[in-house]
């Protein structure tokens, strides 16, 4: 993840209660600390992203992800390797420390969770399309101050409003400007690029993608699978809603990034959850 400076994006979706009941998890997208301004490409404030999932295999970091309910984590399909069983760490912030503290305030230690089932989209064959997967954890997760779900909108009619959104926020442990992987969770704001302009950059995209970023602010290696979202005024309360999943971009990391459009796959997410409830 690389950037210079940015501001938090705000999006208004209807009036009070206008889309209530259209969230996957009603108690979502609210952090113990609300961050009104971020410095792109710098450390996220402790407690502002309790939905972030740190995915690892054989003890090594693999990808980011997002907690969407008590049992499931959303990530990119290309993060899943058949020969490397994946696990989930929730509540992670600084990968170098057991206890994360800032300005005298400390968060509970992160928790590790085994994955019992992996649901990669059946049509996924390469990173360009259907790059979405769900991980089912062995045990249901209790919500705490530093472990909470991100919001997933089930009302796909907001797609047109989403297309007009200019700013998103991305968080992850990807590569930074010096080429080193971030140990502390990073945050950056990205400007949305319309699909026509994105296609001119050489990307094959359609309505199932989101384009965002520029040559100074974009996703990078290690950010894959992580959430792209925005703070939304929902039922009178600011909530963080996920709109994209980090999918692919230029190599080396320099320019526009492409994200899986979560709204295009909410029916698939609902189907997976419905047939796996147990």
CSV table of C-alpha atoms in Angstrom, one decimal:
chain,number,residue,atom,x,y,z
A,1,UNK,CA,0.0,0.0,0.0
A,2,UNK,CA,1.5,3.3,-1.1
A,3,UNK,CA,0.3,6.9,-0.7
A,4,UNK,CA,1.1,10.4,0.3
A,5,UNK,CA,-2.0,12.1,1.9
A,6,UNK,CA,-5.8,11.6,1.8
A,7,UNK,CA,-9.1,12.3,3.6
A,8,UNK,CA,-11.8,10.1,4.8
A,9,UNK,CA,-14.7,9.5,2.4
A,10,UNK,CA,-18.3,10.0,3.5
A,11,UNK,CA,-21.3,8.7,1.6
A,12,UNK,CA,-25.0,9.4,2.4
A,13,UNK,CA,-27.4,6.6,1.5
A,14,UNK,CA,-30.9,7.8,1.8
A,15,UNK,CA,-32.6,9.1,4.9
A,16,UNK,CA,-32.9,7.7,8.4
A,17,UNK,CA,-34.0,4.1,8.2
A,18,UNK,CA,-34.3,4.1,4.5
A,19,UNK,CA,-32.1,1.0,4.0
A,20,UNK,CA,-32.4,-0.5,7.5
A,21,UNK,CA,-32.6,-4.3,7.4
A,22,UNK,CA,-30.5,-4.5,4.2
A,23,UNK,CA,-27.3,-5.3,5.9
A,24,UNK,CA,-25.8,-8.8,6.2
A,25,UNK,CA,-25.1,-8.1,9.9
A,26,UNK,CA,-27.0,-5.3,11.6
A,27,UNK,CA,-24.4,-4.8,14.4
A,28,UNK,CA,-21.6,-3.9,11.9
A,29,UNK,CA,-19.2,-1.3,10.7
A,30,UNK,CA,-18.9,0.5,14.1
A,31,UNK,CA,-15.4,0.7,15.6
A,32,UNK,CA,-14.5,1.6,19.2
A,33,UNK,CA,-12.5,4.5,17.7
A,34,UNK,CA,-13.9,6.5,14.8
A,35,UNK,CA,-11.2,8.0,12.7
A,36,UNK,CA,-12.3,11.3,11.0
A,37,UNK,CA,-9.1,11.9,9.1
A,38,UNK,CA,-6.3,9.5,7.9
A,39,UNK,CA,-2.9,10.1,6.5
A,40,UNK,CA,-2.7,7.9,3.5
A,41,UNK,CA,-0.1,5.2,3.6
A,42,UNK,CA,0.5,5.7,7.3
A,43,UNK,CA,-0.4,3.7,10.4
A,44,UNK,CA,-4.1,3.2,11.0
A,45,UNK,CA,-5.2,4.3,14.4
A,46,UNK,CA,-5.6,1.5,16.9
A,47,UNK,CA,-9.2,0.4,17.2
A,48,UNK,CA,-10.5,1.9,14.0
A,49,UNK,CA,-10.6,-1.3,11.9
A,50,UNK,CA,-11.8,-4.2,14.1
A,51,UNK,CA,-13.0,-6.2,11.1
A,52,UNK,CA,-9.6,-6.7,9.6
A,53,UNK,CA,-8.5,-10.3,9.2
A,54,UNK,CA,-4.9,-11.3,9.0
A,55,UNK,CA,-4.7,-14.5,6.9
A,56,UNK,CA,-1.7,-16.8,7.2
A,57,UNK,CA,-0.5,-20.3,6.0
A,58,UNK,CA,2.4,-22.3,7.5
A,59,UNK,CA,3.0,-19.4,9.9
A,60,UNK,CA,3.5,-16.9,7.1
A,61,UNK,CA,1.2,-13.9,6.2
A,62,UNK,CA,-0.7,-14.5,3.0
A,63,UNK,CA,-3.5,-11.9,2.6
A,64,UNK,CA,-5.9,-9.6,4.2
A,65,UNK,CA,-9.6,-10.3,4.7
A,66,UNK,CA,-12.7,-8.9,6.5
A,67,UNK,CA,-14.9,-10.4,9.2
A,68,UNK,CA,-18.5,-10.3,7.9
A,69,UNK,CA,-20.3,-12.1,10.7
A,70,UNK,CA,-19.6,-14.4,13.7
A,71,UNK,CA,-18.4,-17.3,11.5
A,72,UNK,CA,-17.2,-16.0,8.1
A,73,UNK,CA,-14.3,-14.0,6.6
A,74,UNK,CA,-14.5,-12.5,3.2
A,75,UNK,CA,-11.3,-12.4,1.0
A,76,UNK,CA,-10.0,-12.9,-2.6
A,77,UNK,CA,-10.1,-16.2,-4.3
A,78,UNK,CA,-6.5,-15.9,-5.4
A,79,UNK,CA,-5.4,-15.9,-1.8
A,80,UNK,CA,-6.4,-19.5,-1.5
A,81,UNK,CA,-3.8,-22.2,-2.3
A,82,UNK,CA,-4.9,-25.8,-2.2
A,83,UNK,CA,-1.6,-27.1,-0.7
A,84,UNK,CA,-1.4,-24.5,2.1
A,85,UNK,CA,-4.2,-24.7,4.8
A,86,UNK,CA,-5.1,-21.1,5.7
A,87,UNK,CA,-5.9,-19.7,9.2
A,88,UNK,CA,-7.4,-16.5,10.4
A,89,UNK,CA,-6.1,-14.0,13.0
A,90,UNK,CA,-8.5,-11.4,14.3
A,91,UNK,CA,-7.8,-8.3,16.3
A,92,UNK,CA,-4.3,-8.0,14.8
A,93,UNK,CA,-2.7,-4.5,14.4
A,94,UNK,CA,1.1,-4.7,14.9
A,95,UNK,CA,2.4,-8.1,13.8
A,96,UNK,CA,5.6,-7.6,15.8
A,97,UNK,CA,3.9,-7.4,19.2
A,98,UNK,CA,1.6,-9.6,21.3
A,99,UNK,CA,-0.1,-6.6,22.9
A,100,UNK,CA,-0.9,-3.5,20.8
A,101,UNK,CA,-0.7,-0.2,22.7
A,102,UNK,CA,-1.0,3.4,21.6
A,103,UNK,CA,-0.9,6.5,23.9
A,104,UNK,CA,-1.3,4.3,27.0
A,105,UNK,CA,-4.3,2.5,25.6
A,106,UNK,CA,-3.9,-1.3,24.9
A,107,UNK,CA,-6.1,-3.6,22.9
A,108,UNK,CA,-6.7,-7.2,23.8
A,109,UNK,CA,-4.3,-9.7,22.2
A,110,UNK,CA,-5.3,-11.0,18.7
A,111,UNK,CA,-7.0,-14.4,18.5
A,112,UNK,CA,-6.3,-17.2,16.0
A,113,UNK,CA,-9.0,-19.3,14.3
A,114,UNK,CA,-8.8,-22.5,12.3
A,115,UNK,CA,-10.7,-22.5,9.0
A,116,UNK,CA,-12.8,-25.6,8.4
A,117,UNK,CA,-14.3,-24.8,5.0
A,118,UNK,CA,-13.2,-22.6,2.1
A,119,UNK,CA,-15.8,-21.4,-0.4
A,120,UNK,CA,-14.1,-20.0,-3.6
A,121,UNK,CA,-16.4,-18.9,-6.3
A,122,UNK,CA,-17.1,-21.8,-8.6
A,123,UNK,CA,-16.4,-19.7,-11.8
A,124,UNK,CA,-13.0,-18.5,-10.5
A,125,UNK,CA,-10.1,-19.5,-12.8
A,126,UNK,CA,-7.9,-16.4,-12.8
A,127,UNK,CA,-7.5,-13.2,-10.8
A,128,UNK,CA,-9.4,-11.1,-13.4
A,129,UNK,CA,-12.9,-12.5,-12.7
A,130,UNK,CA,-14.9,-14.0,-9.8
A,131,UNK,CA,-12.0,-13.2,-7.4
A,132,UNK,CA,-13.9,-13.8,-4.2
A,133,UNK,CA,-13.9,-16.4,-1.5
A,134,UNK,CA,-15.4,-17.0,2.0
A,135,UNK,CA,-13.7,-18.7,4.9
A,136,UNK,CA,-15.7,-20.5,7.5
A,137,UNK,CA,-14.0,-20.6,10.9
A,138,UNK,CA,-14.2,-23.6,13.2
A,139,UNK,CA,-15.9,-21.7,16.0
A,140,UNK,CA,-18.2,-18.7,16.2
A,141,UNK,CA,-16.4,-15.5,17.1
A,142,UNK,CA,-17.5,-13.3,20.0
A,143,UNK,CA,-17.5,-9.6,19.2
A,144,UNK,CA,-15.3,-7.4,21.3
A,145,UNK,CA,-13.9,-3.9,21.1
A,146,UNK,CA,-11.2,-5.0,18.6
A,147,UNK,CA,-13.1,-7.8,16.8
A,148,UNK,CA,-16.3,-6.6,15.0
A,149,UNK,CA,-17.8,-7.3,11.6
A,150,UNK,CA,-17.7,-5.0,8.6
A,151,UNK,CA,-20.9,-4.0,6.9
A,152,UNK,CA,-22.0,-5.8,3.7
A,153,UNK,CA,-24.9,-4.2,1.9
A,154,UNK,CA,-27.5,-6.6,0.6
A,155,UNK,CA,-29.5,-4.0,-1.4
A,156,UNK,CA,-27.9,-4.1,-4.8
A,157,UNK,CA,-30.0,-1.1,-5.9
A,158,UNK,CA,-27.4,1.2,-4.4
A,159,UNK,CA,-24.9,0.3,-7.1
A,160,UNK,CA,-25.6,3.5,-9.0
A,161,UNK,CA,-24.9,5.6,-5.9
A,162,UNK,CA,-21.7,3.6,-5.3
A,163,UNK,CA,-20.5,4.4,-8.8
A,164,UNK,CA,-20.7,8.1,-8.0
A,165,UNK,CA,-18.7,7.7,-4.8
A,166,UNK,CA,-15.3,9.4,-5.2
A,167,UNK,CA,-13.3,8.3,-2.2
A,168,UNK,CA,-12.7,4.9,-0.7
A,169,UNK,CA,-10.5,3.8,2.2
A,170,UNK,CA,-8.2,0.7,2.0
A,171,UNK,CA,-6.4,-1.0,4.9
A,172,UNK,CA,-3.8,-3.7,4.8
A,173,UNK,CA,-0.4,-5.0,5.7
A,174,UNK,CA,1.0,-4.7,2.1
A,175,UNK,CA,4.3,-3.4,0.8
A,176,UNK,CA,5.2,0.3,1.6
A,177,UNK,CA,7.2,2.8,-0.4
A,178,UNK,CA,10.6,1.3,0.6
A,179,UNK,CA,9.5,-2.2,-0.6
A,180,UNK,CA,9.1,-3.5,3.0
A,181,UNK,CA,6.0,-5.2,4.2
A,182,UNK,CA,4.1,-3.2,6.8
A,183,UNK,CA,4.1,-4.7,10.3
A,184,UNK,CA,1.6,-2.1,11.5
A,185,UNK,CA,-1.8,-2.0,9.8
A,186,UNK,CA,-1.8,0.8,7.1
A,187,UNK,CA,-4.6,2.9,5.8
A,188,UNK,CA,-4.9,5.0,2.6
A,189,UNK,CA,-7.7,6.7,0.8
A,190,UNK,CA,-8.2,6.0,-2.9
A,191,UNK,CA,-10.0,8.0,-5.6
A,192,UNK,CA,-12.5,5.9,-7.7
A,193,UNK,CA,-11.7,5.7,-11.4
A,194,UNK,CA,-14.6,5.2,-13.9
A,195,UNK,CA,-14.5,1.9,-15.7
A,196,UNK,CA,-13.9,3.5,-19.2
A,197,UNK,CA,-10.8,5.3,-17.9
A,198,UNK,CA,-9.7,2.1,-16.1
A,199,UNK,CA,-10.0,0.1,-19.3
A,200,UNK,CA,-7.7,2.6,-21.0
A,201,UNK,CA,-5.1,1.6,-18.5
A,202,UNK,CA,-5.2,-1.9,-20.1
A,203,UNK,CA,-7.5,-3.6,-17.6
A,204,UNK,CA,-10.3,-6.0,-18.7
A,205,UNK,CA,-13.1,-5.0,-16.4
A,206,UNK,CA,-16.9,-4.9,-16.1
A,207,UNK,CA,-19.6,-4.1,-13.5
A,208,UNK,CA,-18.1,-6.8,-11.2
A,209,UNK,CA,-15.0,-4.6,-10.7
A,210,UNK,CA,-14.1,-1.3,-9.0
A,211,UNK,CA,-11.1,0.8,-10.1
A,212,UNK,CA,-9.4,3.1,-7.7
A,213,UNK,CA,-6.0,4.7,-7.0
A,214,UNK,CA,-3.3,6.5,-9.0
A,215,UNK,CA,0.5,6.4,-9.3
A,216,UNK,CA,1.0,7.6,-5.7
A,217,UNK,CA,-1.9,5.9,-3.9
A,218,UNK,CA,-2.8,2.3,-4.6
A,219,UNK,CA,-2.9,-1.3,-3.3
A,220,UNK,CA,0.3,-3.3,-3.4
A,221,UNK,CA,1.6,-6.9,-2.7
A,222,UNK,CA,0.2,-8.1,0.6
A,223,UNK,CA,-3.0,-6.0,0.4
A,224,UNK,CA,-4.7,-8.7,-1.6
A,225,UNK,CA,-8.0,-9.9,-0.1
A,226,UNK,CA,-8.4,-6.8,2.1
A,227,UNK,CA,-11.5,-4.6,2.2
A,228,UNK,CA,-12.0,-1.4,0.2
A,229,UNK,CA,-14.8,0.6,1.8
A,230,UNK,CA,-16.3,3.9,2.9
A,231,UNK,CA,-17.9,5.4,6.0
A,232,UNK,CA,-21.6,5.7,5.3
A,233,UNK,CA,-24.4,7.5,7.2
A,234,UNK,CA,-26.7,4.5,7.7
A,235,UNK,CA,-29.9,4.8,9.8
A,236,UNK,CA,-28.4,8.0,11.3
A,237,UNK,CA,-25.2,6.4,12.4
A,238,UNK,CA,-21.8,6.4,10.6
A,239,UNK,CA,-20.9,2.9,9.6
A,240,UNK,CA,-18.0,1.4,7.6
A,241,UNK,CA,-19.3,-0.5,4.6
A,242,UNK,CA,-17.2,-2.8,2.4
A,243,UNK,CA,-17.6,-2.2,-1.4
A,244,UNK,CA,-14.5,-3.9,-2.8
A,245,UNK,CA,-11.9,-6.7,-2.3
A,246,UNK,CA,-8.3,-6.1,-3.3
A,247,UNK,CA,-7.8,-8.1,-6.5
A,248,UNK,CA,-5.0,-7.1,-8.9
A,249,UNK,CA,-3.1,-4.2,-10.4
A,250,UNK,CA,0.1,-3.2,-12.2
A,251,UNK,CA,3.5,-4.8,-11.4
A,252,UNK,CA,5.5,-3.3,-9.8
A,253,UNK,CA,2.9,-1.4,-7.7
A,254,UNK,CA,2.4,1.8,-9.6
A,255,UNK,CA,-1.0,3.0,-10.7
A,256,UNK,CA,-4.6,2.1,-10.7
A,257,UNK,CA,-5.7,-1.0,-8.7
A,258,UNK,CA,-8.7,-3.2,-9.4
A,259,UNK,CA,-11.0,-4.6,-6.8
A,260,UNK,CA,-13.8,-7.2,-6.8
A,261,UNK,CA,-17.1,-5.4,-6.6
A,262,UNK,CA,-18.8,-6.9,-3.5
A,263,UNK,CA,-22.2,-5.6,-4.4
A,264,UNK,CA,-22.1,-7.7,-7.6
A,265,UNK,CA,-21.6,-10.8,-5.5
A,266,UNK,CA,-24.0,-10.3,-2.5
A,267,UNK,CA,-26.4,-12.9,-3.9
A,268,UNK,CA,-23.5,-15.4,-4.0
A,269,UNK,CA,-22.5,-14.5,-0.4
A,270,UNK,CA,-26.0,-15.0,0.8
A,271,UNK,CA,-26.3,-18.4,-0.9
A,272,UNK,CA,-23.1,-19.6,0.7
A,273,UNK,CA,-24.2,-18.5,4.1
A,274,UNK,CA,-27.6,-20.0,3.7
A,275,UNK,CA,-26.4,-23.5,2.7
A,276,UNK,CA,-23.7,-23.6,5.3
A,277,UNK,CA,-25.5,-22.5,8.4
A,278,UNK,CA,-24.6,-25.0,11.2
